[in-house]
């Protein structure tokens, strides 16, 4: 016959009540002495708090002035009457791994954990998620060690092996056995059933103050049975996936380390000089991933003959994943475990998205690449985000971590058929070309249409053709991707896609002033079209390329491209292409100061194009009329220019082309300025500016601001002029519109001169002359010299003024720039007057008058 089980000792409720009554104290009096609330004392005595905090019992023992033996007995009641040496969890027991060296960069997360514990002291559960190698374990271990003084009953740790190479995830039954052993429950007392073990685990932890770290969890189901009911416990869970289904858990998602902390981690682990320039690039190659940085730093530390530059060279010359491997630590292995736990659908998505030339992507592009519905693409992306194999970079935008992209490409090469990889890219090209064309239509609705290379219209596309704003919003978001896709297609031989994508994007690049993107895309397009023996595509591309090259002042290259475009159009019998090329040649010759040649090309472009739709013909005619009008303005044929601009404006208005209306209004403003009609000029520039800002046309905006600045200067409002011109310069610099910058700088110099700020004035002139020299723009140099001469004279520097006007006159005669000749004569006449040379003054005045009469312009109207 066995002995009966011993009866449990009286609980803490009865003991406290008896001790209080023996001391002759009410609950209120004991509360006042102990500093506790009456409510807490009442709940303890009623048994509602079975295991109060140790600190609370110690405060009560002090207030009751208990003898040492009584005090120990009260504390023991907290553990159900067991003696201290028989308690399950010994105070101060610590099962945590050691802190990792060089821990840095997680101050915000540690602070947040501290605030959560303060604000939610009752049974906090916090799940820390992030991609493999991001430092989740390091964070929670660091936090748990820091919490030790506040949780005297122990620090528990369990690796659940959710993503451990060669290990199966630890099931709840085995996990509970380990945790129960850590709290001192012997094996013979551990039940067999999971539910019984979980119940015993909760009873053992009830009332304790402890930190429980559940590391490397795979799923919510693995973690849920391990959570306690104790109000004094904090449970920290780490996982590579977001444990969305873990009820009540507060989530913290970890990203990669900030740059300065990434460098600090590397230098601490490697023991290298923090000032070494190569470290910055090393952590970039490691994509600021803590695991990668630690491995790279460890390799350097254990290679005494290496310098950081040697390590950087290895990371740059090879696949970095092959270098980020040290013993049992490997970035590739960590990624591989995350990848292998995916479903076949998600593994395919990870592979195919990884090989695409996109920096970020959305559900539409994903649907195209994977050939799935938009709803399926949404679900796939969200699931990849939850397991941290894809990051969410913004609302409905996703991206790969740099090292994960490399891993995805490696997986695609190993597991995906070449044909399927290529077809997925073709689907992406079809998607981008289709949507780029749709987005371009509201920006340039009268563009000539061509047969596209698209093999299959994508099933799901964003609505971008509804308005300019919708089109521009999509194009801005996808701008980097579109250029990357063009570069990738050019490298892989998708030649027709290359020139058609570049052509589709030209209105966007033009409107926004993205000159460098325009040049890069069209240079690649020209090579691709030529390689595929496509004269139509090459001719179109070269005309567009000429346009942007002259925009940035590369006139000779622009002339070469436009001339070749005309040759290709003639060879293929493309009348429309011939007109485009001739108009472009007219603009190139105008900028070179060859105005008569420019006028001939511009008039030839107006030849009727009978094989195009009527609206396309009318729109082209309006463009070419505007181009010819600009040439007439340069020739001083202001009335002819005015007439042509008004005709072009009428056509643009009928076609509702506000963008070109804004451009034409700007040139009308110039002609009104030449004619001395400043009120009309200001009205034109103001309207042009309003249209440009409404449409987001940066180039026209910068030009219109420059025109307004010039009018303010002529109206003797130099302060307003400076303000306008500085704003103009900022816009033009932002879009690299260099020839227009020259004009604005020169006018700004004049405005400062008008304010007697001569030092600042000549600084602006020097910048303008330098830029004009870089552009080899003689006509711009002439304008600058004439305005410089006027400013020198205003400052009583007659000799410098004379030299400026003489050089301007010589250059203006050389290129036939009549109105600048007249201005040079005027300046020289004024210099002669200041030098009391009346004969010279009269001679120059007469020459100026003759030129103005020839041009039909009132003398002095261009001041």
PDB file of C-alpha atoms in Angstrom, residues 433-571:
ATOM      1  CA  UNK A 433       5.188  47.909 -74.514  1.00  0.00           C
ATOM      2  CA  UNK A 434       1.401  47.685 -74.475  1.00  0.00           C
ATOM      3  CA  UNK A 435       0.952  49.856 -71.370  1.00  0.00           C
ATOM      4  CA  UNK A 436       3.653  52.352 -72.425  1.00  0.00           C
ATOM      5  CA  UNK A 437       1.844  52.813 -75.748  1.00  0.00           C
ATOM      6  CA  UNK A 438      -1.473  53.297 -73.937  1.00  0.00           C
ATOM      7  CA  UNK A 439       0.129  55.809 -71.562  1.00  0.00           C
ATOM      8  CA  UNK A 440       1.680  57.704 -74.458  1.00  0.00           C
ATOM      9  CA  UNK A 441      -1.610  58.268 -76.271  1.00  0.00           C
ATOM     10  CA  UNK A 442      -3.009  61.011 -74.010  1.00  0.00           C
ATOM     11  CA  UNK A 443       0.436  62.679 -74.013  1.00  0.00           C
ATOM     12  CA  UNK A 444       0.780  62.624 -77.823  1.00  0.00           C
ATOM     13  CA  UNK A 445      -2.569  61.602 -79.347  1.00  0.00           C
ATOM     14  CA  UNK A 446      -1.538  62.489 -82.917  1.00  0.00           C
ATOM     15  CA  UNK A 447       1.486  60.267 -83.091  1.00  0.00           C
ATOM     16  CA  UNK A 448       1.865  58.129 -86.161  1.00  0.00           C
ATOM     17  CA  UNK A 449       0.942  54.480 -85.418  1.00  0.00           C
ATOM     18  CA  UNK A 450       3.175  51.501 -86.239  1.00  0.00           C
ATOM     19  CA  UNK A 451       2.653  47.755 -86.083  1.00  0.00           C
ATOM     20  CA  UNK A 452       3.851  46.646 -82.660  1.00  0.00           C
ATOM     21  CA  UNK A 453       5.978  43.628 -81.748  1.00  0.00           C
ATOM     22  CA  UNK A 454       3.477  42.491 -79.105  1.00  0.00           C
ATOM     23  CA  UNK A 455       2.717  38.774 -79.400  1.00  0.00           C
ATOM     24  CA  UNK A 456      -0.062  38.701 -76.798  1.00  0.00           C
ATOM     25  CA  UNK A 457      -2.036  41.535 -75.234  1.00  0.00           C
ATOM     26  CA  UNK A 458      -1.752  41.150 -71.444  1.00  0.00           C
ATOM     27  CA  UNK A 459      -4.985  40.196 -69.734  1.00  0.00           C
ATOM     28  CA  UNK A 460      -4.640  42.619 -66.817  1.00  0.00           C
ATOM     29  CA  UNK A 461      -3.367  46.172 -67.308  1.00  0.00           C
ATOM     30  CA  UNK A 462      -3.713  49.417 -65.328  1.00  0.00           C
ATOM     31  CA  UNK A 463      -6.022  52.092 -66.736  1.00  0.00           C
ATOM     32  CA  UNK A 464      -3.461  54.638 -67.947  1.00  0.00           C
ATOM     33  CA  UNK A 465      -5.087  56.055 -71.096  1.00  0.00           C
ATOM     34  CA  UNK A 466      -7.921  57.852 -69.297  1.00  0.00           C
ATOM     35  CA  UNK A 467      -6.009  61.109 -68.746  1.00  0.00           C
ATOM     36  CA  UNK A 468      -2.605  62.783 -68.826  1.00  0.00           C
ATOM     37  CA  UNK A 469      -2.404  62.490 -65.048  1.00  0.00           C
ATOM     38  CA  UNK A 470      -3.086  58.748 -64.993  1.00  0.00           C
ATOM     39  CA  UNK A 471      -0.560  58.186 -67.779  1.00  0.00           C
ATOM     40  CA  UNK A 472       2.141  60.300 -66.150  1.00  0.00           C
ATOM     41  CA  UNK A 473       1.588  58.698 -62.735  1.00  0.00           C
ATOM     42  CA  UNK A 474       2.195  55.226 -64.157  1.00  0.00           C
ATOM     43  CA  UNK A 475       5.159  56.338 -66.266  1.00  0.00           C
ATOM     44  CA  UNK A 476       6.815  58.041 -63.298  1.00  0.00           C
ATOM     45  CA  UNK A 477       6.420  54.951 -61.123  1.00  0.00           C
ATOM     46  CA  UNK A 478       7.745  52.628 -63.836  1.00  0.00           C
ATOM     47  CA  UNK A 479      10.372  55.003 -65.240  1.00  0.00           C
ATOM     48  CA  UNK A 480      13.370  53.119 -63.832  1.00  0.00           C
ATOM     49  CA  UNK A 481      11.902  49.757 -64.837  1.00  0.00           C
ATOM     50  CA  UNK A 482      11.169  50.894 -68.382  1.00  0.00           C
ATOM     51  CA  UNK A 483      14.745  51.974 -68.991  1.00  0.00           C
ATOM     52  CA  UNK A 484      16.046  48.789 -67.363  1.00  0.00           C
ATOM     53  CA  UNK A 485      13.774  46.707 -69.597  1.00  0.00           C
ATOM     54  CA  UNK A 486      15.053  48.530 -72.692  1.00  0.00           C
ATOM     55  CA  UNK A 487      18.667  47.911 -71.649  1.00  0.00           C
ATOM     56  CA  UNK A 488      17.945  44.255 -70.912  1.00  0.00           C
ATOM     57  CA  UNK A 489      16.074  43.744 -74.197  1.00  0.00           C
ATOM     58  CA  UNK A 490      18.970  45.329 -76.118  1.00  0.00           C
ATOM     59  CA  UNK A 491      21.490  43.030 -74.421  1.00  0.00           C
ATOM     60  CA  UNK A 492      19.349  39.944 -75.077  1.00  0.00           C
ATOM     61  CA  UNK A 493      18.558  40.733 -78.731  1.00  0.00           C
ATOM     62  CA  UNK A 494      14.869  41.687 -78.460  1.00  0.00           C
ATOM     63  CA  UNK A 495      15.558  44.377 -81.065  1.00  0.00           C
ATOM     64  CA  UNK A 496      12.057  45.385 -82.175  1.00  0.00           C
ATOM     65  CA  UNK A 497      10.921  45.737 -78.569  1.00  0.00           C
ATOM     66  CA  UNK A 498      13.880  48.027 -77.916  1.00  0.00           C
ATOM     67  CA  UNK A 499      13.134  50.682 -80.533  1.00  0.00           C
ATOM     68  CA  UNK A 500       9.367  50.477 -80.058  1.00  0.00           C
ATOM     69  CA  UNK A 501       9.636  50.919 -76.278  1.00  0.00           C
ATOM     70  CA  UNK A 502      11.965  53.882 -76.775  1.00  0.00           C
ATOM     71  CA  UNK A 503       9.597  55.391 -79.346  1.00  0.00           C
ATOM     72  CA  UNK A 504       6.598  54.827 -77.039  1.00  0.00           C
ATOM     73  CA  UNK A 505       8.366  56.669 -74.215  1.00  0.00           C
ATOM     74  CA  UNK A 506       9.528  59.712 -76.211  1.00  0.00           C
ATOM     75  CA  UNK A 507       6.487  61.884 -75.342  1.00  0.00           C
ATOM     76  CA  UNK A 508       7.026  61.174 -71.650  1.00  0.00           C
ATOM     77  CA  UNK A 509      10.745  61.933 -71.769  1.00  0.00           C
ATOM     78  CA  UNK A 510      10.018  65.094 -73.758  1.00  0.00           C
ATOM     79  CA  UNK A 511       7.304  66.343 -71.426  1.00  0.00           C
ATOM     80  CA  UNK A 512       9.189  65.643 -68.211  1.00  0.00           C
ATOM     81  CA  UNK A 513      12.585  66.703 -69.532  1.00  0.00           C
ATOM     82  CA  UNK A 514      14.266  63.345 -68.845  1.00  0.00           C
ATOM     83  CA  UNK A 515      16.982  64.011 -71.384  1.00  0.00           C
ATOM     84  CA  UNK A 516      19.457  61.354 -70.190  1.00  0.00           C
ATOM     85  CA  UNK A 517      16.836  58.584 -70.260  1.00  0.00           C
ATOM     86  CA  UNK A 518      15.794  59.791 -73.704  1.00  0.00           C
ATOM     87  CA  UNK A 519      19.362  59.632 -75.016  1.00  0.00           C
ATOM     88  CA  UNK A 520      20.213  56.277 -73.425  1.00  0.00           C
ATOM     89  CA  UNK A 521      17.050  54.555 -74.628  1.00  0.00           C
ATOM     90  CA  UNK A 522      17.283  55.909 -78.175  1.00  0.00           C
ATOM     91  CA  UNK A 523      20.971  55.178 -78.617  1.00  0.00           C
ATOM     92  CA  UNK A 524      20.257  51.562 -77.691  1.00  0.00           C
ATOM     93  CA  UNK A 525      17.196  51.607 -79.962  1.00  0.00           C
ATOM     94  CA  UNK A 526      19.189  52.887 -82.952  1.00  0.00           C
ATOM     95  CA  UNK A 527      21.740  50.090 -82.560  1.00  0.00           C
ATOM     96  CA  UNK A 528      19.002  47.470 -82.178  1.00  0.00           C
ATOM     97  CA  UNK A 529      17.056  48.671 -85.234  1.00  0.00           C
ATOM     98  CA  UNK A 530      20.202  48.756 -87.342  1.00  0.00           C
ATOM     99  CA  UNK A 531      21.227  45.285 -86.139  1.00  0.00           C
ATOM    100  CA  UNK A 532      17.858  43.869 -87.144  1.00  0.00           C
ATOM    101  CA  UNK A 533      17.931  45.651 -90.544  1.00  0.00           C
ATOM    102  CA  UNK A 534      14.825  47.692 -89.720  1.00  0.00           C
ATOM    103  CA  UNK A 535      15.164  51.001 -91.647  1.00  0.00           C
ATOM    104  CA  UNK A 536      11.766  52.262 -90.481  1.00  0.00           C
ATOM    105  CA  UNK A 537      12.599  51.752 -86.807  1.00  0.00           C
ATOM    106  CA  UNK A 538      16.098  53.151 -87.227  1.00  0.00           C
ATOM    107  CA  UNK A 539      14.865  56.260 -89.049  1.00  0.00           C
ATOM    108  CA  UNK A 540      12.190  57.041 -86.453  1.00  0.00           C
ATOM    109  CA  UNK A 541      14.675  56.508 -83.642  1.00  0.00           C
ATOM    110  CA  UNK A 542      17.349  58.714 -85.197  1.00  0.00           C
ATOM    111  CA  UNK A 543      14.931  61.621 -85.687  1.00  0.00           C
ATOM    112  CA  UNK A 544      13.894  61.432 -82.046  1.00  0.00           C
ATOM    113  CA  UNK A 545      17.509  61.097 -80.970  1.00  0.00           C
ATOM    114  CA  UNK A 546      18.481  64.180 -82.957  1.00  0.00           C
ATOM    115  CA  UNK A 547      15.788  66.149 -81.160  1.00  0.00           C
ATOM    116  CA  UNK A 548      17.136  65.395 -77.705  1.00  0.00           C
ATOM    117  CA  UNK A 549      20.772  65.803 -78.723  1.00  0.00           C
ATOM    118  CA  UNK A 550      20.107  69.363 -79.851  1.00  0.00           C
ATOM    119  CA  UNK A 551      18.194  69.936 -76.606  1.00  0.00           C
ATOM    120  CA  UNK A 552      21.373  69.244 -74.659  1.00  0.00           C
ATOM    121  CA  UNK A 553      23.586  71.210 -77.057  1.00  0.00           C
ATOM    122  CA  UNK A 554      25.138  68.307 -78.984  1.00  0.00           C
ATOM    123  CA  UNK A 555      24.320  69.950 -82.323  1.00  0.00           C
ATOM    124  CA  UNK A 556      26.849  68.159 -84.516  1.00  0.00           C
ATOM    125  CA  UNK A 557      25.678  64.741 -83.323  1.00  0.00           C
ATOM    126  CA  UNK A 558      22.080  65.837 -83.751  1.00  0.00           C
ATOM    127  CA  UNK A 559      22.783  66.900 -87.331  1.00  0.00           C
ATOM    128  CA  UNK A 560      24.414  63.552 -88.098  1.00  0.00           C
ATOM    129  CA  UNK A 561      21.443  61.572 -86.732  1.00  0.00           C
ATOM    130  CA  UNK A 562      18.853  63.735 -88.515  1.00  0.00           C
ATOM    131  CA  UNK A 563      20.703  63.490 -91.844  1.00  0.00           C
ATOM    132  CA  UNK A 564      20.894  59.706 -91.579  1.00  0.00           C
ATOM    133  CA  UNK A 565      17.206  59.596 -90.653  1.00  0.00           C
ATOM    134  CA  UNK A 566      16.371  61.504 -93.844  1.00  0.00           C
ATOM    135  CA  UNK A 567      18.492  59.116 -95.942  1.00  0.00           C
ATOM    136  CA  UNK A 568      16.697  56.079 -94.484  1.00  0.00           C
ATOM    137  CA  UNK A 569      13.261  57.644 -95.070  1.00  0.00           C
ATOM    138  CA  UNK A 570      14.131  58.427 -98.706  1.00  0.00           C
ATOM    139  CA  UNK A 571      15.481  54.919 -99.280  1.00  0.00           C
TER     140      UNK A 571
END
